Tab-separated table of C-alpha atoms in Angstrom:
chain	number	residue	atom	x	y	z
J	1	MET	CA	-226.263	-121.557	-94.013
J	2	TYR	CA	-227.687	-117.994	-94.072
J	3	ARG	CA	-229.088	-116.487	-96.996
J	4	GLY	CA	-226.440	-115.218	-98.971
J	5	GLN	CA	-223.751	-116.864	-97.029
J	6	GLY	CA	-222.315	-118.712	-99.733
J	7	ASP	CA	-222.092	-115.902	-102.170
J	8	ARG	CA	-220.450	-113.578	-99.614
J	9	ARG	CA	-218.022	-116.497	-98.939
J	10	ASP	CA	-216.996	-116.537	-102.621
J	11	MET	CA	-216.613	-112.812	-102.586
J	12	MET	CA	-214.352	-112.610	-99.205
J	13	GLU	CA	-210.475	-111.947	-99.772
J	14	HIS	CA	-208.586	-114.713	-98.113
J	15	LEU	CA	-206.210	-113.342	-95.720
J	16	TYR	CA	-203.369	-115.884	-96.404
J	17	ARG	CA	-203.627	-115.172	-100.146
J	18	LYS	CA	-203.738	-111.695	-99.665
J	19	LEU	CA	-200.623	-111.823	-97.303
J	20	LYS	CA	-198.653	-113.877	-100.067
J	21	GLU	CA	-199.630	-111.677	-102.766
J	22	TYR	CA	-198.418	-108.485	-100.762
J	23	ALA	CA	-195.152	-110.265	-99.912
J	24	ASN	CA	-194.611	-110.503	-103.831
J	25	THR	CA	-195.290	-106.825	-104.428
J	26	GLY	CA	-191.955	-105.352	-103.558
J	27	TYR	CA	-192.777	-103.081	-100.879
J	28	TYR	CA	-189.939	-102.929	-98.190
J	29	PRO	CA	-190.911	-102.528	-94.682
J	30	PHE	CA	-189.644	-99.661	-92.441
J	31	HIS	CA	-191.799	-100.703	-89.896
J	32	MET	CA	-192.557	-103.480	-87.344
J	33	PRO	CA	-192.218	-106.429	-87.247
J	34	GLY	CA	-188.427	-106.402	-86.804
J	35	HIS	CA	-188.051	-109.658	-88.664
J	36	LYS	CA	-188.547	-107.552	-91.831
J	37	ARG	CA	-189.769	-110.870	-93.533
J	38	ASN	CA	-185.902	-111.735	-93.812
J	39	THR	CA	-186.274	-115.361	-93.617
J	40	ALA	CA	-182.673	-115.943	-94.908
J	41	LEU	CA	-181.388	-114.278	-92.039
J	42	ILE	CA	-183.709	-115.998	-89.584
J	43	GLY	CA	-182.994	-119.223	-90.890
J	44	SER	CA	-186.441	-120.698	-90.178
J	45	GLU	CA	-189.844	-120.635	-91.512
J	46	LEU	CA	-192.994	-121.527	-89.227
J	47	PRO	CA	-195.530	-123.350	-91.096
J	48	TYR	CA	-198.795	-125.181	-90.025
J	49	GLU	CA	-197.180	-128.433	-88.919
J	50	LEU	CA	-195.676	-126.820	-86.033
J	51	ASP	CA	-199.075	-125.468	-84.724
J	52	ILE	CA	-199.917	-127.689	-81.866
J	53	THR	CA	-201.436	-127.605	-78.575
J	54	GLU	CA	-200.265	-128.588	-74.865
J	55	ILE	CA	-199.397	-132.294	-75.967
J	56	ASP	CA	-197.265	-134.455	-73.996
J	57	GLY	CA	-193.499	-133.291	-73.919
J	58	PHE	CA	-194.272	-129.753	-74.831
J	59	ASP	CA	-195.103	-128.287	-71.526
J	60	ASP	CA	-197.701	-125.515	-70.500
J	61	LEU	CA	-196.925	-122.011	-70.633
J	62	HIS	CA	-199.432	-121.417	-67.656
J	63	HIS	CA	-197.762	-124.066	-65.482
J	64	SER	CA	-194.545	-124.280	-67.271
J	65	GLU	CA	-192.310	-127.277	-65.589
J	66	GLY	CA	-190.305	-128.539	-68.771
J	67	ILE	CA	-188.937	-126.967	-71.915
J	68	LEU	CA	-190.905	-123.616	-71.493
J	69	LYS	CA	-189.545	-123.155	-68.095
J	70	GLU	CA	-185.808	-123.643	-69.468
J	71	LEU	CA	-186.570	-121.418	-72.330
J	72	GLN	CA	-187.947	-118.603	-70.149
J	73	GLU	CA	-184.996	-118.955	-67.865
J	74	TYR	CA	-182.755	-118.570	-70.575
J	75	ALA	CA	-184.271	-115.456	-71.801
J	76	ALA	CA	-184.081	-114.203	-68.312
J	77	CYS	CA	-180.344	-114.815	-68.614
J	78	VAL	CA	-179.875	-113.079	-71.935
J	79	TYR	CA	-181.841	-110.161	-70.763
J	80	HIS	CA	-180.098	-109.902	-67.289
J	81	ALA	CA	-183.392	-110.230	-65.383
J	82	GLU	CA	-184.143	-112.268	-62.339
J	83	GLU	CA	-187.313	-113.620	-63.827
J	84	THR	CA	-188.981	-113.662	-67.295
J	85	HIS	CA	-192.109	-114.557	-68.779
J	86	TYR	CA	-193.087	-115.438	-72.551
J	87	LEU	CA	-196.037	-113.179	-73.472
J	88	VAL	CA	-197.993	-114.091	-76.878
J	89	ASN	CA	-200.590	-111.200	-76.479
J	90	GLY	CA	-198.029	-108.780	-76.900
J	91	SER	CA	-196.686	-105.932	-74.590
J	92	THR	CA	-200.265	-105.127	-73.892
J	93	VAL	CA	-200.899	-108.098	-71.552
J	94	GLY	CA	-197.554	-107.459	-69.932
J	95	LEU	CA	-198.391	-103.593	-68.979
J	96	LEU	CA	-201.812	-104.630	-67.875
J	97	SER	CA	-200.486	-107.384	-65.548
J	98	ALA	CA	-197.597	-105.084	-64.341
J	99	VAL	CA	-200.021	-102.090	-63.611
J	100	MET	CA	-202.861	-104.295	-62.121
J	101	GLY	CA	-200.373	-106.610	-60.156
J	102	SER	CA	-198.583	-103.837	-58.664
J	103	THR	CA	-201.651	-101.752	-57.387
J	104	ASN	CA	-204.940	-102.433	-55.534
J	105	SER	CA	-208.224	-100.898	-56.636
J	106	GLY	CA	-208.360	-97.248	-55.927
J	107	ASP	CA	-204.557	-96.801	-55.402
J	108	CYS	CA	-202.843	-93.789	-56.822
J	109	ILE	CA	-200.335	-94.432	-59.720
J	110	LEU	CA	-197.696	-91.843	-61.089
J	111	MET	CA	-197.549	-92.385	-65.006
J	112	ALA	CA	-196.109	-90.610	-67.989
J	113	ARG	CA	-198.644	-88.762	-69.974
J	114	ASN	CA	-197.169	-90.434	-72.975
J	115	CYS	CA	-197.867	-94.153	-71.957
J	116	HIS	CA	-199.405	-96.494	-74.329
J	117	LYS	CA	-203.386	-97.118	-73.995
J	118	SER	CA	-202.874	-100.409	-72.539
J	119	VAL	CA	-201.557	-98.602	-69.141
J	120	TYR	CA	-204.796	-96.217	-69.350
J	121	ASN	CA	-206.769	-99.457	-69.713
J	122	ALA	CA	-205.180	-100.888	-66.842
J	123	VAL	CA	-205.920	-97.698	-64.782
J	124	PHE	CA	-209.513	-97.786	-65.844
J	125	MET	CA	-209.893	-101.804	-64.908
J	126	ASN	CA	-208.378	-101.378	-61.645
J	127	GLN	CA	-210.199	-97.977	-60.719
J	128	LEU	CA	-206.765	-96.234	-60.316
J	129	HIS	CA	-206.190	-92.502	-59.663
J	130	PRO	CA	-203.703	-91.558	-62.285
J	131	ILE	CA	-201.263	-88.626	-61.465
J	132	TYR	CA	-199.413	-87.610	-64.661
J	133	ILE	CA	-195.738	-86.578	-65.279
J	134	TYR	CA	-195.287	-84.823	-68.546
J	135	PRO	CA	-192.364	-85.472	-70.856
J	136	GLU	CA	-189.808	-82.692	-71.439
J	137	ASN	CA	-188.680	-82.915	-75.009
J	138	GLY	CA	-189.737	-86.572	-74.941
J	139	ALA	CA	-187.623	-87.726	-71.950
J	140	ILE	CA	-188.973	-87.791	-68.333
J	141	ASN	CA	-187.362	-85.404	-65.888
J	142	PRO	CA	-186.026	-87.393	-62.771
J	143	GLY	CA	-186.268	-84.397	-60.771
J	144	GLU	CA	-189.910	-83.942	-61.672
J	145	VAL	CA	-190.297	-87.328	-60.552
J	146	LYS	CA	-188.759	-86.861	-57.311
J	147	ARG	CA	-191.061	-83.703	-56.731
J	148	ILE	CA	-194.097	-85.424	-57.536
J	149	LEU	CA	-193.473	-88.168	-55.370
J	150	GLU	CA	-192.681	-86.101	-52.447
J	151	GLU	CA	-195.985	-84.244	-53.002
J	152	ASN	CA	-197.906	-87.523	-53.441
J	153	PRO	CA	-196.856	-89.896	-50.819
J	154	ASN	CA	-199.835	-92.287	-51.408
J	155	VAL	CA	-198.384	-93.280	-55.068
J	156	LYS	CA	-197.889	-96.975	-55.312
J	157	SER	CA	-196.514	-97.403	-58.209
J	158	VAL	CA	-194.738	-95.492	-61.296
J	159	VAL	CA	-194.859	-95.964	-65.023
J	160	ILE	CA	-192.742	-94.511	-67.565
J	161	THR	CA	-192.289	-95.114	-71.259
J	162	SER	CA	-188.675	-95.152	-72.571
J	163	PRO	CA	-187.799	-95.165	-75.485
J	164	THR	CA	-190.642	-93.231	-76.941
J	165	TYR	CA	-192.055	-94.256	-80.189
J	166	GLU	CA	-189.815	-91.616	-81.626
J	167	GLY	CA	-186.831	-93.093	-79.799
J	168	VAL	CA	-186.327	-90.455	-77.163
J	169	VAL	CA	-184.742	-92.232	-74.024
J	170	SER	CA	-185.175	-91.313	-70.217
J	171	ASP	CA	-182.714	-91.560	-67.622
J	172	VAL	CA	-183.891	-94.813	-66.129
J	173	GLU	CA	-181.139	-95.385	-63.720
J	174	ARG	CA	-181.800	-91.938	-61.813
J	175	ILE	CA	-185.381	-92.287	-61.969
J	176	ALA	CA	-185.344	-96.108	-60.419
J	177	GLY	CA	-183.199	-94.588	-57.495
J	178	ILE	CA	-185.716	-91.869	-56.640
J	179	VAL	CA	-188.609	-94.305	-57.043
J	180	HIS	CA	-186.556	-96.802	-54.908
J	181	GLU	CA	-186.077	-94.293	-52.100
J	182	LYS	CA	-190.162	-94.400	-51.791
J	183	GLY	CA	-190.158	-98.151	-51.479
J	184	ILE	CA	-192.197	-98.407	-54.670
J	185	PRO	CA	-191.865	-100.356	-57.935
J	186	LEU	CA	-190.783	-98.729	-61.266
J	187	ILE	CA	-192.395	-100.109	-64.293
J	188	MET	CA	-190.638	-99.594	-67.568
J	189	ASP	CA	-192.624	-99.579	-70.918
J	190	GLU	CA	-189.625	-100.651	-72.957
J	191	ALA	CA	-191.341	-102.264	-75.738
J	192	HIS	CA	-189.313	-100.370	-78.303
J	193	GLY	CA	-186.169	-101.244	-76.691
J	194	ALA	CA	-185.801	-105.159	-76.940
J	195	HIS	CA	-182.718	-104.593	-79.031
J	196	PHE	CA	-181.197	-102.484	-76.055
J	197	GLY	CA	-178.014	-103.868	-74.281
J	198	PHE	CA	-176.744	-106.037	-77.187
J	199	HIS	CA	-174.226	-103.245	-78.569
J	200	PRO	CA	-172.762	-100.202	-77.095
J	201	TYR	CA	-174.408	-98.078	-79.788
J	202	PHE	CA	-177.732	-98.401	-78.338
J	203	PRO	CA	-178.632	-97.927	-74.721
J	204	LYS	CA	-178.520	-100.406	-71.830
J	205	ASN	CA	-181.655	-102.338	-71.234
J	206	SER	CA	-183.600	-101.059	-68.091
J	207	ASN	CA	-183.222	-104.556	-66.251
J	208	THR	CA	-179.604	-103.583	-65.738
J	209	LEU	CA	-180.557	-99.986	-64.606
J	210	GLY	CA	-182.694	-100.695	-61.674
J	211	ALA	CA	-185.939	-101.190	-62.892
J	212	ASP	CA	-188.442	-103.698	-61.178
J	213	ILE	CA	-190.635	-104.684	-63.957
J	214	VAL	CA	-189.750	-104.312	-67.905
J	215	ILE	CA	-191.625	-105.115	-70.661
J	216	HIS	CA	-190.200	-105.716	-74.165
J	217	SER	CA	-192.095	-106.102	-77.556
J	218	LEU	CA	-189.622	-108.695	-79.345
J	219	HIS	CA	-191.435	-108.113	-82.689
J	220	LYS	CA	-190.986	-104.255	-82.700
J	221	THR	CA	-187.343	-104.120	-83.144
J	222	LEU	CA	-185.930	-107.891	-83.486
J	223	PRO	CA	-186.567	-110.754	-85.658
J	224	SER	CA	-189.718	-112.150	-84.254
J	225	LEU	CA	-193.561	-112.762	-84.770
J	226	THR	CA	-196.206	-110.009	-84.217
J	227	GLN	CA	-197.435	-110.403	-80.705
J	228	THR	CA	-194.367	-111.751	-79.214
J	229	ALA	CA	-193.072	-110.047	-76.187
J	230	LEU	CA	-191.394	-110.546	-72.751
J	231	LEU	CA	-192.087	-109.444	-69.195
J	232	HIS	CA	-189.145	-109.218	-66.969
J	233	MET	CA	-189.155	-108.671	-62.932
J	234	ASN	CA	-186.291	-107.801	-60.517
J	235	GLY	CA	-185.857	-107.275	-56.902
J	236	GLU	CA	-188.395	-107.355	-53.945
J	237	LEU	CA	-190.612	-104.297	-54.651
J	238	ALA	CA	-192.665	-105.784	-57.514
J	239	ASN	CA	-195.423	-107.896	-56.324
J	240	ARG	CA	-194.389	-110.881	-58.359
J	241	THR	CA	-197.122	-113.239	-57.089
J	242	ASP	CA	-199.932	-110.997	-58.201
J	243	ILE	CA	-198.465	-109.908	-61.376
J	244	ARG	CA	-198.069	-113.581	-62.186
J	245	GLU	CA	-201.545	-114.287	-61.523
J	246	TYR	CA	-202.635	-111.426	-63.773
J	247	VAL	CA	-200.429	-112.778	-66.689
J	248	HIS	CA	-202.266	-115.954	-66.374
J	249	MET	CA	-205.526	-114.464	-66.144
J	250	LEU	CA	-205.200	-112.092	-69.084
J	251	GLN	CA	-203.071	-114.045	-71.406
J	252	SER	CA	-204.722	-116.665	-73.718
J	253	SER	CA	-205.262	-119.927	-72.448
J	254	SER	CA	-204.331	-121.502	-75.772
J	255	PRO	CA	-200.904	-119.689	-76.162
J	256	SER	CA	-199.675	-120.257	-79.677
J	257	TYR	CA	-196.518	-122.570	-80.083
J	258	ILE	CA	-195.525	-120.779	-83.261
J	259	LEU	CA	-195.471	-117.597	-81.455
J	260	MET	CA	-193.401	-119.264	-78.635
J	261	ALA	CA	-191.212	-120.890	-81.089
J	262	GLY	CA	-190.824	-117.371	-82.628
J	263	ILE	CA	-189.828	-115.949	-78.922
J	264	ASP	CA	-187.115	-118.778	-78.688
J	265	GLU	CA	-185.413	-118.144	-81.931
J	266	CYS	CA	-185.526	-114.354	-81.346
J	267	VAL	CA	-183.981	-114.799	-77.978
J	268	ARG	CA	-181.385	-117.309	-79.093
J	269	PHE	CA	-180.806	-114.989	-82.095
J	270	VAL	CA	-179.714	-111.975	-79.900
J	271	GLY	CA	-178.198	-114.411	-77.242
J	272	GLU	CA	-175.731	-116.266	-79.473
J	273	ARG	CA	-175.219	-114.051	-82.440
J	274	SER	CA	-175.558	-110.565	-81.367
J	275	SER	CA	-171.991	-109.580	-81.658
J	276	ASP	CA	-171.838	-110.347	-85.479
J	277	VAL	CA	-175.181	-109.468	-86.365
J	278	PHE	CA	-175.264	-106.080	-84.437
J	279	ASP	CA	-171.868	-105.112	-85.638
J	280	ASN	CA	-173.152	-105.304	-89.012
J	281	TYR	CA	-176.400	-103.727	-88.124
J	282	VAL	CA	-174.720	-100.620	-86.620
J	283	LYS	CA	-172.325	-100.077	-89.327
J	284	ARG	CA	-175.241	-100.057	-91.864
J	285	LEU	CA	-177.093	-97.685	-89.390
J	286	GLU	CA	-174.217	-95.290	-89.205
J	287	SER	CA	-173.785	-95.061	-92.932
J	288	VAL	CA	-177.470	-94.393	-93.389
J	289	ARG	CA	-177.787	-91.909	-90.859
J	290	LYS	CA	-174.632	-90.116	-92.121
J	291	ARG	CA	-176.167	-89.884	-95.527
J	292	ILE	CA	-179.553	-88.511	-94.174
J	293	SER	CA	-177.940	-86.053	-91.925
J	294	ARG	CA	-176.765	-84.273	-95.066
J	295	LEU	CA	-179.778	-83.568	-96.607
J	296	SER	CA	-180.812	-79.963	-96.826
J	297	VAL	CA	-184.607	-79.841	-96.362
J	298	LEU	CA	-185.330	-83.310	-94.756
J	299	LYS	CA	-183.847	-83.591	-90.994
J	300	LEU	CA	-182.753	-86.300	-89.208
J	301	ILE	CA	-184.116	-85.903	-85.646
J	302	GLU	CA	-182.437	-87.260	-82.614
J	303	THR	CA	-181.718	-86.007	-79.012
J	304	GLU	CA	-178.714	-86.548	-76.559
J	305	LYS	CA	-180.220	-89.791	-75.305
J	306	TYR	CA	-181.591	-91.650	-78.377
J	307	ASP	CA	-182.313	-94.919	-79.699
J	308	ARG	CA	-180.593	-94.567	-83.240
J	309	SER	CA	-182.505	-97.616	-84.565
J	310	LYS	CA	-185.354	-95.033	-85.345
J	311	ILE	CA	-184.857	-93.017	-88.491
J	312	VAL	CA	-187.297	-90.043	-87.649
J	313	THR	CA	-187.157	-87.947	-90.535
J	314	ALA	CA	-188.730	-84.108	-90.187
J	315	VAL	CA	-189.906	-82.197	-93.435
J	316	GLY	CA	-188.774	-78.532	-93.597
J	317	ASN	CA	-190.794	-75.339	-93.074
J	318	HIS	CA	-192.318	-74.261	-96.560
J	319	GLY	CA	-193.754	-71.151	-95.410
J	320	ASP	CA	-196.881	-70.167	-93.531
J	321	GLU	CA	-199.367	-70.851	-96.415
J	322	ASP	CA	-201.080	-73.907	-96.102
J	323	ILE	CA	-200.281	-74.542	-100.009
J	324	ASN	CA	-196.608	-74.366	-99.363
J	325	ARG	CA	-196.649	-76.942	-96.554
J	326	PHE	CA	-194.984	-80.380	-97.129
J	327	THR	CA	-196.283	-82.570	-94.195
J	328	GLY	CA	-195.247	-85.752	-92.434
J	329	LYS	CA	-198.281	-87.164	-93.839
J	330	GLN	CA	-197.021	-86.464	-97.661
J	331	LEU	CA	-193.655	-87.760	-97.132
J	332	TYR	CA	-195.344	-90.855	-95.786
J	333	ASP	CA	-197.478	-91.003	-98.874
J	334	VAL	CA	-194.630	-90.281	-101.226
J	335	LEU	CA	-192.268	-92.827	-99.649
J	336	LYS	CA	-195.077	-95.545	-99.797
J	337	ASP	CA	-196.587	-94.869	-103.147
J	338	LYS	CA	-193.823	-93.873	-105.417
J	339	TYR	CA	-190.780	-95.823	-103.797
J	340	LEU	CA	-192.555	-98.822	-102.368
J	341	LEU	CA	-191.190	-98.025	-98.951
J	342	GLN	CA	-193.545	-98.540	-96.041
J	343	PRO	CA	-192.932	-96.218	-93.076
J	344	GLU	CA	-194.015	-97.191	-89.510
J	345	MET	CA	-196.237	-94.005	-89.013
J	346	ALA	CA	-196.390	-90.425	-90.161
J	347	SER	CA	-196.859	-87.279	-87.793
J	348	GLY	CA	-197.805	-83.792	-88.786
J	349	SER	CA	-194.270	-82.934	-89.553
J	350	TYR	CA	-192.315	-86.176	-89.751
J	351	VAL	CA	-192.221	-89.996	-90.379
J	352	VAL	CA	-190.861	-92.940	-88.183
J	353	LEU	CA	-189.025	-95.516	-89.864
J	354	MET	CA	-187.954	-98.498	-87.885
J	355	THR	CA	-184.957	-100.545	-88.533
J	356	SER	CA	-183.870	-103.840	-87.082
J	357	PRO	CA	-180.710	-106.261	-87.574
J	358	ALA	CA	-182.979	-107.822	-90.171
J	359	ASP	CA	-182.730	-104.981	-92.777
J	360	THR	CA	-180.768	-105.430	-95.641
J	361	ASP	CA	-178.061	-103.365	-97.291
J	362	GLU	CA	-180.468	-103.090	-100.516
J	363	GLY	CA	-183.485	-101.980	-98.469
J	364	MET	CA	-181.440	-99.199	-96.586
J	365	GLU	CA	-179.899	-98.225	-99.937
J	366	ARG	CA	-183.368	-97.754	-101.310
J	367	LEU	CA	-184.537	-95.608	-98.355
J	368	VAL	CA	-181.522	-93.240	-98.526
J	369	SER	CA	-181.749	-92.869	-102.373
J	370	ALA	CA	-185.404	-92.055	-102.010
J	371	LEU	CA	-184.923	-89.513	-99.386
J	372	GLU	CA	-182.040	-87.808	-101.145
J	373	GLU	CA	-184.524	-87.597	-104.215
J	374	ILE	CA	-187.244	-86.262	-102.222
J	375	ASP	CA	-184.880	-83.681	-100.637
J	376	GLY	CA	-183.701	-82.567	-103.857
J	377	GLU	CA	-187.152	-81.800	-105.240
J	378	LEU	CA	-188.010	-80.023	-101.924
J	379	ALA	CA	-184.832	-77.761	-102.122
J	380	LYS	CA	-185.988	-76.290	-105.474
J	381	ARG	CA	-189.216	-75.033	-104.294
J	382	ASP	CA	-188.998	-71.226	-104.412
J	383	LYS	CA	-190.812	-70.752	-101.223
J	384	TYR	CA	-188.707	-72.988	-99.168
J	385	GLU	CA	-187.482	-71.447	-95.733
J	386	ARG	CA	-184.717	-73.202	-94.154
J	387	ASN	CA	-185.407	-74.201	-90.402
J	388	ASN	CA	-182.824	-76.042	-88.584
J	389	SER	CA	-184.256	-75.907	-85.342
J	390	LEU	CA	-184.623	-79.590	-84.661
J	391	ALA	CA	-186.171	-78.969	-81.240
J	392	ARG	CA	-189.086	-77.438	-83.056
J	393	TYR	CA	-190.036	-80.651	-84.244
J	394	ILE	CA	-189.291	-82.597	-81.285
J	395	VAL	CA	-191.135	-79.965	-79.287
J	396	GLN	CA	-194.081	-79.201	-81.441
J	397	ASP	CA	-194.838	-82.848	-82.828
J	398	SER	CA	-192.997	-85.380	-81.245
J	399	ASP	CA	-195.652	-87.166	-79.167
J	400	THR	CA	-197.647	-85.838	-82.243
J	401	TYR	CA	-199.823	-84.595	-79.531
J	402	GLN	CA	-198.770	-81.435	-77.842
J	403	TYR	CA	-197.846	-83.231	-74.540
J	404	ILE	CA	-194.269	-82.562	-75.025
J	405	LEU	CA	-194.124	-79.007	-74.135
J	406	LYS	CA	-191.029	-76.996	-73.972
J	407	ASP	CA	-192.497	-74.159	-71.889
J	408	LYS	CA	-192.813	-74.961	-68.069
J	409	LYS	CA	-196.043	-72.602	-67.654
J	410	GLU	CA	-197.533	-74.170	-70.805
J	411	ARG	CA	-197.025	-77.680	-69.261
J	412	ASP	CA	-198.433	-76.531	-65.766
J	413	HIS	CA	-201.673	-75.322	-67.705
J	414	GLN	CA	-201.931	-78.563	-69.509
J	415	LYS	CA	-201.729	-80.384	-66.062
J	416	ASN	CA	-204.964	-78.381	-65.127
J	417	ILE	CA	-206.989	-80.056	-67.533
J	418	TYR	CA	-207.272	-83.447	-65.502
J	419	ILE	CA	-210.791	-83.146	-63.843
J	420	TYR	CA	-211.747	-86.832	-63.227
J	421	SER	CA	-209.902	-89.983	-63.621
J	422	PRO	CA	-211.161	-92.455	-66.371
J	423	SER	CA	-213.066	-94.731	-63.942
J	424	GLU	CA	-214.877	-91.797	-62.442
J	425	THR	CA	-215.753	-90.484	-65.808
J	426	LYS	CA	-217.835	-93.582	-66.085
J	427	ARG	CA	-219.705	-92.755	-63.210
J	428	GLN	CA	-220.161	-88.964	-64.427
J	429	ARG	CA	-221.564	-90.299	-67.687
J	430	LEU	CA	-224.272	-92.105	-65.810
J	431	LYS	CA	-225.138	-89.043	-63.772
J	432	LYS	CA	-224.644	-86.211	-66.287
J	433	GLY	CA	-225.034	-87.977	-69.620
J	434	CYS	CA	-222.961	-87.190	-72.531
J	435	GLU	CA	-223.044	-86.032	-76.241
J	436	SER	CA	-221.062	-86.035	-79.387
J	437	VAL	CA	-219.662	-82.802	-80.666
J	438	GLU	CA	-217.301	-81.677	-83.424
J	439	TRP	CA	-213.760	-81.355	-82.825
J	440	LYS	CA	-214.175	-77.287	-83.454
J	441	MET	CA	-216.847	-77.306	-80.804
J	442	CYS	CA	-215.154	-79.654	-78.113
J	443	GLY	CA	-212.647	-77.295	-76.567
J	444	GLY	CA	-213.447	-76.412	-72.779
J	445	LYS	CA	-215.520	-79.601	-72.512
J	446	VAL	CA	-214.868	-82.499	-70.451
J	447	ALA	CA	-213.875	-85.805	-72.574
J	448	ALA	CA	-216.089	-88.984	-71.936
J	449	GLU	CA	-213.991	-91.052	-74.443
J	450	TYR	CA	-210.536	-91.610	-75.552
J	451	ALA	CA	-209.034	-90.119	-78.962
J	452	TYR	CA	-205.802	-91.435	-80.234
J	453	ILE	CA	-203.812	-91.558	-83.432
J	454	TYR	CA	-202.729	-95.109	-84.246
J	455	PRO	CA	-200.074	-96.001	-84.451
J	456	PRO	CA	-198.472	-95.345	-81.729
J	457	GLY	CA	-201.691	-95.500	-79.630
J	458	ILE	CA	-200.861	-92.897	-77.274
J	459	PRO	CA	-204.144	-91.132	-75.990
J	460	LEU	CA	-204.215	-87.447	-76.962
J	461	ILE	CA	-207.366	-87.168	-75.039
J	462	VAL	CA	-208.206	-89.084	-72.128
J	463	PRO	CA	-211.685	-89.416	-70.323
J	464	GLY	CA	-211.994	-87.052	-67.664
J	465	GLU	CA	-209.757	-84.156	-69.130
J	466	ARG	CA	-210.970	-80.959	-69.914
J	467	ILE	CA	-209.985	-80.696	-73.619
J	468	SER	CA	-207.999	-77.555	-74.584
J	469	GLU	CA	-208.755	-75.230	-77.622
J	470	LYS	CA	-205.313	-76.096	-78.690
J	471	ILE	CA	-205.908	-79.644	-78.593
J	472	ALA	CA	-209.236	-79.419	-80.216
J	473	GLU	CA	-207.706	-77.412	-83.171
J	474	GLU	CA	-205.019	-80.024	-83.562
J	475	MET	CA	-207.286	-82.798	-83.624
J	476	SER	CA	-209.456	-81.085	-86.294
J	477	GLU	CA	-206.286	-80.528	-88.120
J	478	TYR	CA	-204.939	-84.079	-87.936
J	479	GLU	CA	-208.128	-85.363	-89.163
J	480	LYS	CA	-208.096	-82.969	-92.324
J	481	MET	CA	-204.482	-84.479	-93.021
J	482	GLY	CA	-205.756	-87.732	-93.274
J	483	PHE	CA	-204.596	-89.169	-89.978
J	484	ARG	CA	-206.949	-92.069	-88.582
J	485	ILE	CA	-208.157	-90.919	-85.117
J	486	GLU	CA	-209.361	-93.951	-83.101
J	487	GLY	CA	-211.087	-94.410	-79.517
J	488	THR	CA	-214.045	-92.128	-80.606
J	489	LYS	CA	-217.343	-93.561	-81.591
J	490	VAL	CA	-218.312	-91.079	-84.252
J	491	LYS	CA	-215.999	-89.923	-87.006
J	492	GLY	CA	-215.246	-86.275	-86.670
J	493	LYS	CA	-216.859	-86.023	-83.124
J	494	ILE	CA	-215.949	-86.794	-79.665
J	495	GLU	CA	-218.245	-87.688	-76.676
J	496	VAL	CA	-218.115	-85.073	-73.777
J	497	LEU	CA	-219.946	-84.934	-70.458
J	498	ILE	CA	-223.217	-82.763	-70.562
J	499	ASN	CA	-222.407	-79.651	-68.494
J	500	GLY	CA	-219.101	-81.241	-67.458
């Protein structure tokens, strides 16, 4: 035993005990996982005695021939896919496998700029050359996809995210048709849409809209355990053999049977009980959204095509003076600290509250009552200036990140900041060297590392991009507001190429 190890061990918190203590605090989860700790609804608890390995009679996920093969086939049936794989390393391993299995080293890939960091990791690992398509008010424009593909016939695959973290949905069916005209596959990061297709209140799931590869995070919006996800494949454009190989290479060789049992329970839940459960869920959501929409200061955000399971609540404009601004982070903190309601995330001007079929009437009532009380307090502020332009919130802040830009000229300007691909940037680091600079000094320089707010994990800055003055200013502001910026090695700074 190392010196002091015994004392340190005695002082260390027990994760299990800490989790048990937190479960008894009264905090209500308006965040993932979607099971919302509602064991009464789910009807099962998953204790230690269920944690086994690949013993006789329980199959092997990497060479499934028995029960796991049958369960994955059942999942494909429930989700209207031709082939489905259990994922116990989250949607991350599904996205890595889909991108790397659909491309060869050095290929070009068309990807939405608001893709999750795992897509960027796949681009780096396979040394791909990304061509970015920028969301317009959160959604991907099918016409823009067509234009870019016509200008870049060497693109081998397309990746988009729908719904976004805030719930904005793209026209997947039109995009799939355009992509298929070029004979290449469409990869859909539908991680936040595992509940799609089980009730007309929600959009259809992308397996039914022509997508070749679809990734769902069960744990985000359904009653399932964290890390549980599904990868679906359809049609002949997806290189299924290579994708399967990457899943086996990248996924744990010791998949948890507790997680797989959680996937099974979740898929059976939506496959067998979706009608009654989702009817009640939708009624609950409609009532909540109706009440929130009546608030005078706080605004309920949604677009024409939207996932209404997300309750995205924006704050009003309290004038230009910083002292009068009520931010999304402040709303997040008030909900958490005063009302014991834990939101999923905060942005500069809104919070994201995630719901699921496992939410209770009591939990929803606590949320609405809290928002009504907060709204009443804000309405009393003398300097409050009403601003009903919901587009302002979606455009200015919904990719928190200024990558959803309303003005086409400004979007085109942002496209010009791409200098090197992430893999090329690594070579440039060795050639030119790099240095860490403060946010306020990084404008105009070429980034040598990622920077993102987590959640949701969408890169604000990608290695190889020339950092705009606007983004540099925003990053500095987010840090002052208390947001957690990840990806950078030094707090308050970012690595940039020397003479980049």
